mmCIF file of C-alpha atoms in Angstrom:
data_model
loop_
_atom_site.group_PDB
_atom_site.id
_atom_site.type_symbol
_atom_site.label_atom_id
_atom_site.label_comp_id
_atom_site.label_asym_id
_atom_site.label_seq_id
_atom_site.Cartn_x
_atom_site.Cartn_y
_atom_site.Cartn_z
ATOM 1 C CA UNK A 1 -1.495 -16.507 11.389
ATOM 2 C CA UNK A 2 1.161 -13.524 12.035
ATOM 3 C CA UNK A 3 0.511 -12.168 7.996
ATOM 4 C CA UNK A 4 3.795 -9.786 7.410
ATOM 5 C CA UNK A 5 5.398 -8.779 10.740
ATOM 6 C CA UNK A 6 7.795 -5.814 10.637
ATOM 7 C CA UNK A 7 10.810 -4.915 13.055
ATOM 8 C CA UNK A 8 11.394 -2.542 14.825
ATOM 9 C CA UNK A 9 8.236 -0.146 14.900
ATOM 10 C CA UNK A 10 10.566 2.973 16.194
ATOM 11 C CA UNK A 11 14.036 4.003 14.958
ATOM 12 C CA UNK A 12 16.155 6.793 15.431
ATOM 13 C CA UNK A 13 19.760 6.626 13.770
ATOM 14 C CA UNK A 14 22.500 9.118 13.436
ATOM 15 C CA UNK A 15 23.547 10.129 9.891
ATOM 16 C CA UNK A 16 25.831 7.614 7.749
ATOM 17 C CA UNK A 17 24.391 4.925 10.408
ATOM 18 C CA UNK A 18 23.433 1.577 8.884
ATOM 19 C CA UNK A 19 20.478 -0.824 9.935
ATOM 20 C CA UNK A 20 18.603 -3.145 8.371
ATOM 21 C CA UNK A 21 14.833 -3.408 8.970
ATOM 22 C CA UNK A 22 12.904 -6.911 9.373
ATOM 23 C CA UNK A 23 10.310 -8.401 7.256
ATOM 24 C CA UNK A 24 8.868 -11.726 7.429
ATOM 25 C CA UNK A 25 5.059 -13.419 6.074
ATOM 26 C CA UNK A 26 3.960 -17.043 6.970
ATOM 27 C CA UNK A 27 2.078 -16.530 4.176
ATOM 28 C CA UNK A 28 4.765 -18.492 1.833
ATOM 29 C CA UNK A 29 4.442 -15.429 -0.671
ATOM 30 C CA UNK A 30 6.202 -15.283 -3.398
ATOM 31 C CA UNK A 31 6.290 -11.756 -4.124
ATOM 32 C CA UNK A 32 7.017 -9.454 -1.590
ATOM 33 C CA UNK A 33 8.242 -5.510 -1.369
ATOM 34 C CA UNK A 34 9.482 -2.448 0.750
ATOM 35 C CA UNK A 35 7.792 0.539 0.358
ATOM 36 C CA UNK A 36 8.554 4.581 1.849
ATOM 37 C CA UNK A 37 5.326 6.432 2.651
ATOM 38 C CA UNK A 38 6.097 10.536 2.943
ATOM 39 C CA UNK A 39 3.622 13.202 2.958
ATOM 40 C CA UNK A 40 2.339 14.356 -0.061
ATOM 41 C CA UNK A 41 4.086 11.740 -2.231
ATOM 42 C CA UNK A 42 2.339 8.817 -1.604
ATOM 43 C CA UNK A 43 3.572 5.275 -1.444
ATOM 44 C CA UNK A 44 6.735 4.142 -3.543
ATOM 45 C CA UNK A 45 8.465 1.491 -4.101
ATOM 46 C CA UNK A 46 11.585 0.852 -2.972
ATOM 47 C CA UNK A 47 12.987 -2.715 -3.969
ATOM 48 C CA UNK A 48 10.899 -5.789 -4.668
ATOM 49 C CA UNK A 49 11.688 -9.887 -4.730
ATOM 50 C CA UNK A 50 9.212 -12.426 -6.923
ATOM 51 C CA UNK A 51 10.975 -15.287 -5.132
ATOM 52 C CA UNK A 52 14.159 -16.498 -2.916
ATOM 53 C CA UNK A 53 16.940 -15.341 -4.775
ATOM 54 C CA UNK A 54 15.071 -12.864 -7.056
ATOM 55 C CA UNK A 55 14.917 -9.082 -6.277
ATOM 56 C CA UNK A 56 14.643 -5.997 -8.455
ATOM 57 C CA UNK A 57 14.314 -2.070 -7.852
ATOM 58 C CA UNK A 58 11.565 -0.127 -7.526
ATOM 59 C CA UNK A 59 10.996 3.761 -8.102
ATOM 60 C CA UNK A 60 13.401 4.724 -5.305
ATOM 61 C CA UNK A 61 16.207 2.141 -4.909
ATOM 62 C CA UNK A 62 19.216 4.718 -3.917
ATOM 63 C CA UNK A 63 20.462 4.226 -0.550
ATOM 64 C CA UNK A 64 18.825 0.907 0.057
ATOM 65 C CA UNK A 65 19.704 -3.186 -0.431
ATOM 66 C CA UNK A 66 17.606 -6.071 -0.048
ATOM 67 C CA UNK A 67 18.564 -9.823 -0.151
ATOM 68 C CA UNK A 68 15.680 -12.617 -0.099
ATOM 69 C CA UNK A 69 17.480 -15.720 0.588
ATOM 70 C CA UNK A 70 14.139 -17.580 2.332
ATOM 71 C CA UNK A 71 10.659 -17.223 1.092
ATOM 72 C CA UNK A 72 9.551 -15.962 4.373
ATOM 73 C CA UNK A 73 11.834 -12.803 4.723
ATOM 74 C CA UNK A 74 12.847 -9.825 2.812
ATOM 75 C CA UNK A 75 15.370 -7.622 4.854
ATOM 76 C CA UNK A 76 15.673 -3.656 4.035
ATOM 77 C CA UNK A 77 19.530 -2.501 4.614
ATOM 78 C CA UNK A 78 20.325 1.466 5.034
ATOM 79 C CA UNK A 79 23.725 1.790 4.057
ATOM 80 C CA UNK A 80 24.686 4.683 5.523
ATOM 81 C CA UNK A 81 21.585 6.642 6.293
ATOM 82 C CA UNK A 82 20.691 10.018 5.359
ATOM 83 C CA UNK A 83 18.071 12.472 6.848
ATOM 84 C CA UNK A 84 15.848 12.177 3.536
ATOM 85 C CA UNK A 85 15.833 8.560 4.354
ATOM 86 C CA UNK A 86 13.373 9.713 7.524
ATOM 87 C CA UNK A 87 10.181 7.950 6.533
ATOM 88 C CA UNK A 88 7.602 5.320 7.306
ATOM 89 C CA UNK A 89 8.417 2.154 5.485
ATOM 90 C CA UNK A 90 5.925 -0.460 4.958
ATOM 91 C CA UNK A 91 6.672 -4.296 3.951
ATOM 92 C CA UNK A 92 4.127 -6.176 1.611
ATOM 93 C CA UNK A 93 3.517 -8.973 0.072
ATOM 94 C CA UNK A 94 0.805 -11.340 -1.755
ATOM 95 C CA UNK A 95 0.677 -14.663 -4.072
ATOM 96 C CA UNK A 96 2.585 -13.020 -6.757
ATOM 97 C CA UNK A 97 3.328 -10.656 -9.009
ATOM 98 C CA UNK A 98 0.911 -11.005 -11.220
ATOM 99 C CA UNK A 99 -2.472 -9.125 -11.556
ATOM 100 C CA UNK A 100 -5.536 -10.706 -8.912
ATOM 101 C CA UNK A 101 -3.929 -10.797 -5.756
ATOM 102 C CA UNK A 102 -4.837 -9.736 -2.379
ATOM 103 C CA UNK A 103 -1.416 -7.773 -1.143
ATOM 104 C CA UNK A 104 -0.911 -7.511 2.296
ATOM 105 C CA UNK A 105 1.247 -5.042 4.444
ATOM 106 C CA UNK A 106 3.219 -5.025 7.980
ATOM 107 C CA UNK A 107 2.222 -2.394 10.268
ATOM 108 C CA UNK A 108 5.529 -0.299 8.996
ATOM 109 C CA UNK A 109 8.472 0.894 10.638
ATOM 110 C CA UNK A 110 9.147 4.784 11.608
ATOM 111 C CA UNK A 111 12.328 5.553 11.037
ATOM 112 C CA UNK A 112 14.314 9.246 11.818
ATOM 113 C CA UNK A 113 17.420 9.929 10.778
ATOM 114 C CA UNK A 114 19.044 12.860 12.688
ATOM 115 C CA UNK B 1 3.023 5.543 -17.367
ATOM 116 C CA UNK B 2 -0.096 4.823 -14.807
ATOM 117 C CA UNK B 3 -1.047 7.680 -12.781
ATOM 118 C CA UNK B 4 -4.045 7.186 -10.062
ATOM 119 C CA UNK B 5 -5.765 10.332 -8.422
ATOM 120 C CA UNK B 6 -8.093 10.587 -5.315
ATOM 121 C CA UNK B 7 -9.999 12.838 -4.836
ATOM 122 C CA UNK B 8 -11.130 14.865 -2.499
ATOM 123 C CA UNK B 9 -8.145 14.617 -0.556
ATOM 124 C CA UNK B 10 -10.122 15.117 2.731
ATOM 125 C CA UNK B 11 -13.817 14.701 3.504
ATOM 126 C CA UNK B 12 -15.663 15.357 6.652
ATOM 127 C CA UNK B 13 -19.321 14.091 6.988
ATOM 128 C CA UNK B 14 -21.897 13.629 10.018
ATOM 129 C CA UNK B 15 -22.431 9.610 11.188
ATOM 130 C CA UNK B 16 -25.033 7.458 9.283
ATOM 131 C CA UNK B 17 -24.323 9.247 5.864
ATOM 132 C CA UNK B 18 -24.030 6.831 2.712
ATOM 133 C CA UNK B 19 -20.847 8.534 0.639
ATOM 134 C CA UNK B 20 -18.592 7.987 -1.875
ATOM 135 C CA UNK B 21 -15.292 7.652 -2.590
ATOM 136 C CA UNK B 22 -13.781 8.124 -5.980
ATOM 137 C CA UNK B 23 -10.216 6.789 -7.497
ATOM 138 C CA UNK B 24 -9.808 7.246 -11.007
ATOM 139 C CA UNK B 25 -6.699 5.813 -13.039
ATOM 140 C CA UNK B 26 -5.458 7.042 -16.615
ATOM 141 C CA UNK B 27 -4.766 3.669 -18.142
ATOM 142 C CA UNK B 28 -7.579 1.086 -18.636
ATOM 143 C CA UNK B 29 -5.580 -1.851 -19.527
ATOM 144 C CA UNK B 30 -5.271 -2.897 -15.908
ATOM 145 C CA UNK B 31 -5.253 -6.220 -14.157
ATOM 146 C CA UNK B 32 -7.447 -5.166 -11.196
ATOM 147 C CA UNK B 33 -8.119 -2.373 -8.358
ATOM 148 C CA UNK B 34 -7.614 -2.267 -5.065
ATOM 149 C CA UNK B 35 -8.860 -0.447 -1.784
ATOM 150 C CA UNK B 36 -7.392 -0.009 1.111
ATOM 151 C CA UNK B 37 -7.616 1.326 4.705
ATOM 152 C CA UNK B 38 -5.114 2.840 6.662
ATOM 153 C CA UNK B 39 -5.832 3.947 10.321
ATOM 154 C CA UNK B 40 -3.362 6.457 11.933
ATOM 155 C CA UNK B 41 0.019 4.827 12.740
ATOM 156 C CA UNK B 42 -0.825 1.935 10.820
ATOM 157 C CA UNK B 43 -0.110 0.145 7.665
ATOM 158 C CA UNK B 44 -2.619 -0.631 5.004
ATOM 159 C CA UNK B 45 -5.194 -3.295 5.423
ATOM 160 C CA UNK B 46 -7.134 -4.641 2.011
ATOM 161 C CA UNK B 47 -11.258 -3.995 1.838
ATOM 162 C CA UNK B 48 -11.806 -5.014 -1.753
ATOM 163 C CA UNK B 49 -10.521 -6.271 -5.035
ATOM 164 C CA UNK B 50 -11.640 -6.069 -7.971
ATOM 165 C CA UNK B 51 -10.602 -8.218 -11.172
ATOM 166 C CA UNK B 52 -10.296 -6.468 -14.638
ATOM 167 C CA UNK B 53 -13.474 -8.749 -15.790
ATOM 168 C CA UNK B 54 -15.807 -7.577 -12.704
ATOM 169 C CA UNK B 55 -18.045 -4.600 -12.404
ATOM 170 C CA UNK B 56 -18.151 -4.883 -8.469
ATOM 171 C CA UNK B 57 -17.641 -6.140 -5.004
ATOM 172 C CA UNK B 58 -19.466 -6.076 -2.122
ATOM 173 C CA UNK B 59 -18.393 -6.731 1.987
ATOM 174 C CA UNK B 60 -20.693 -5.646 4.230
ATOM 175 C CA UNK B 61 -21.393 -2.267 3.793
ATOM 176 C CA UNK B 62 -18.679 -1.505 1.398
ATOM 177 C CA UNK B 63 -19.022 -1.959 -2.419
ATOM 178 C CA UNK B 64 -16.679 -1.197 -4.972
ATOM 179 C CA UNK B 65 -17.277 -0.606 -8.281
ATOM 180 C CA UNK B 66 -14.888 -0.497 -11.465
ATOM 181 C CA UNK B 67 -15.259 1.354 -15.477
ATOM 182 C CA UNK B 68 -12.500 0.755 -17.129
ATOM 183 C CA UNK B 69 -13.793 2.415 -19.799
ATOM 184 C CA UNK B 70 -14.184 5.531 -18.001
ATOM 185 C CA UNK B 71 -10.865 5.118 -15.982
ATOM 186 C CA UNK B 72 -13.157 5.155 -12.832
ATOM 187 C CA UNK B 73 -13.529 3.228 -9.428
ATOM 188 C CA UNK B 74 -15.737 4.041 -6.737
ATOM 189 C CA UNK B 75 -15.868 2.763 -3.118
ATOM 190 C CA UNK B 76 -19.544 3.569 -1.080
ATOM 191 C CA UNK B 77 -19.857 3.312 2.097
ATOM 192 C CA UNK B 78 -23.440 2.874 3.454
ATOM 193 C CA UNK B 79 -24.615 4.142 6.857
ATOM 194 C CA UNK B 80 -21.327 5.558 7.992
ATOM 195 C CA UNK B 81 -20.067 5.442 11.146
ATOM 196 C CA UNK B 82 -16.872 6.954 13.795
ATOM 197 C CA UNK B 83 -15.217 4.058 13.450
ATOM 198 C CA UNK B 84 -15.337 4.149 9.448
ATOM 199 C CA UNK B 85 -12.744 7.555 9.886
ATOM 200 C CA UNK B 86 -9.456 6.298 7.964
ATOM 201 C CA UNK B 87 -7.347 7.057 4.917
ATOM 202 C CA UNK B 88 -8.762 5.385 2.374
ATOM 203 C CA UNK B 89 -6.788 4.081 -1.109
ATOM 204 C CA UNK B 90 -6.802 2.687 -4.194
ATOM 205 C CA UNK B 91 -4.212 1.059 -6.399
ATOM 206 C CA UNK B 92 -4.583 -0.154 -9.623
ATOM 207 C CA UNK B 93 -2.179 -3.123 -11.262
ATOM 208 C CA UNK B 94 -1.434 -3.255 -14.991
ATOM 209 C CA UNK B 95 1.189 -2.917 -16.932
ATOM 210 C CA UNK B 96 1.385 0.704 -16.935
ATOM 211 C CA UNK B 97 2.203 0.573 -13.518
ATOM 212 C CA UNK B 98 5.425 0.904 -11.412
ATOM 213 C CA UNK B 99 8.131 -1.686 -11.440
ATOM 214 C CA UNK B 100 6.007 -4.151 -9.749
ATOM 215 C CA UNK B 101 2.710 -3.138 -11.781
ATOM 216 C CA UNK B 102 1.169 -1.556 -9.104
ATOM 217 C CA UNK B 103 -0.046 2.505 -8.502
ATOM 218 C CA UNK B 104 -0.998 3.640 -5.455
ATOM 219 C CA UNK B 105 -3.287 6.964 -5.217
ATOM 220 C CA UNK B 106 -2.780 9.275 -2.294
ATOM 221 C CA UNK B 107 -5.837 8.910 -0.221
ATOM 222 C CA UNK B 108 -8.609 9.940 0.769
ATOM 223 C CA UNK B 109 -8.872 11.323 4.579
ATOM 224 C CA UNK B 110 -12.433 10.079 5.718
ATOM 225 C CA UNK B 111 -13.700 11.862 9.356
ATOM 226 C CA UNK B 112 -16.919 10.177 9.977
ATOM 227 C CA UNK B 113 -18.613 12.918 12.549
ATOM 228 C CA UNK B 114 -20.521 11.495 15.655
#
């Protein structure tokens, strides 16, 4: 059992670059969500999805898209990134929404924008 | 709007020392609270969750407590040792959370010293 698996680890991308970072649980999750982790400000929450087809912003949505088009995986897409996009981003996901659920994260992707 | 502090931020002890960790959270109408570890480099791996209705969990030699009325969780951690030296959060879920319910605090940096 894999829980949420993240790709890649390591990134570096060039200014008004685009990627897309990799989520997937074998979990069969309903919820799931990208978060940015920065010094000094925490976690928050980029974009979240309660379900295939179903996805909603978070605290910091500019500069980001997701699409969840299979239970299993919830894709991150930088547009054209920016150096404040230089952060570590972490995938989650658990049950659902709802309050009483374990959540569990990927082991998060690095990524520098130069 | 939910806001979740940690503190101390940092906390250096010597090995075999029981401590304490302490999260408190400024609304009570929450669903449940969570703690987490995070090792260097890593994402966040759940220790303990506990529901709105409970006063406690216990694994191993972890236990968690919750008062909702005070706004307070703690997380002990008997007979510490090295391998014990992570960041340690909380979250709380409720409806005064973010968009997806949840607040994260900042951590707590635990050096457990040989």
């Amino acid at each position: 059992n894999a829980g949420v698996t993240q790709t890649p680890k390591f990134q570096v991308l060039k200014t008004g670059q685009s990627m897309t970072l990799q989520c997937a649980q074998d979990m069969n999750h309903e919820y799931m969500s990208w978060y940015r982790q920065d010094p000094g400000m925490g976690l928050r929450l980029i974009h979240y999805s309660v379900g295939a087809g179903i996805t909603d912003q978070g605290e910091v949505p500019n500069g980001y898209n997701v699409s969840r088009s299979t239970t299993e995986d919830f894709p991150l897409r930088l547009l054209s990134a920016a150096p404040s996009q230089t952060s570590v981003y972490f995938c989650a996901s658990s049950y659902s929404k709802a309050g009483g659920n374990t959540i569990y994260f990927g082991e998060g992707s690095w990524l520098t924008v130069v | 709007k939910q806001e979740v502090t940690q503190i101390p931020a940092a906390l250096s002890v010597p090995e075999g020392e029981n401590l304490v960790l302490n999260c408190s959270f400024t609304d009570s109408a929450i669903y449940n609270l969570q703690w987490f570890r995070q090792d260097p480099g890593k994402g966040l791996t759940s220790l303990l969750l506990i529901q709105s209705s409970q006063r406690e969990q216990t694994s191993g030699r972890l236990n968690a407590s919750l008062d909702k009325s005070s706004g307070r969780s703690t997380l002990y951690i008997a007979a510490s040792q090295p391998g014990d030296s992570a960041t340690y959060l909380c979250a709380a879920s409720g409806k005064g959370g973010g968009a997806d319910g949840l607040t994260f605090g900042k951590g707590t940096h635990l050096i457990i010293q040989p």
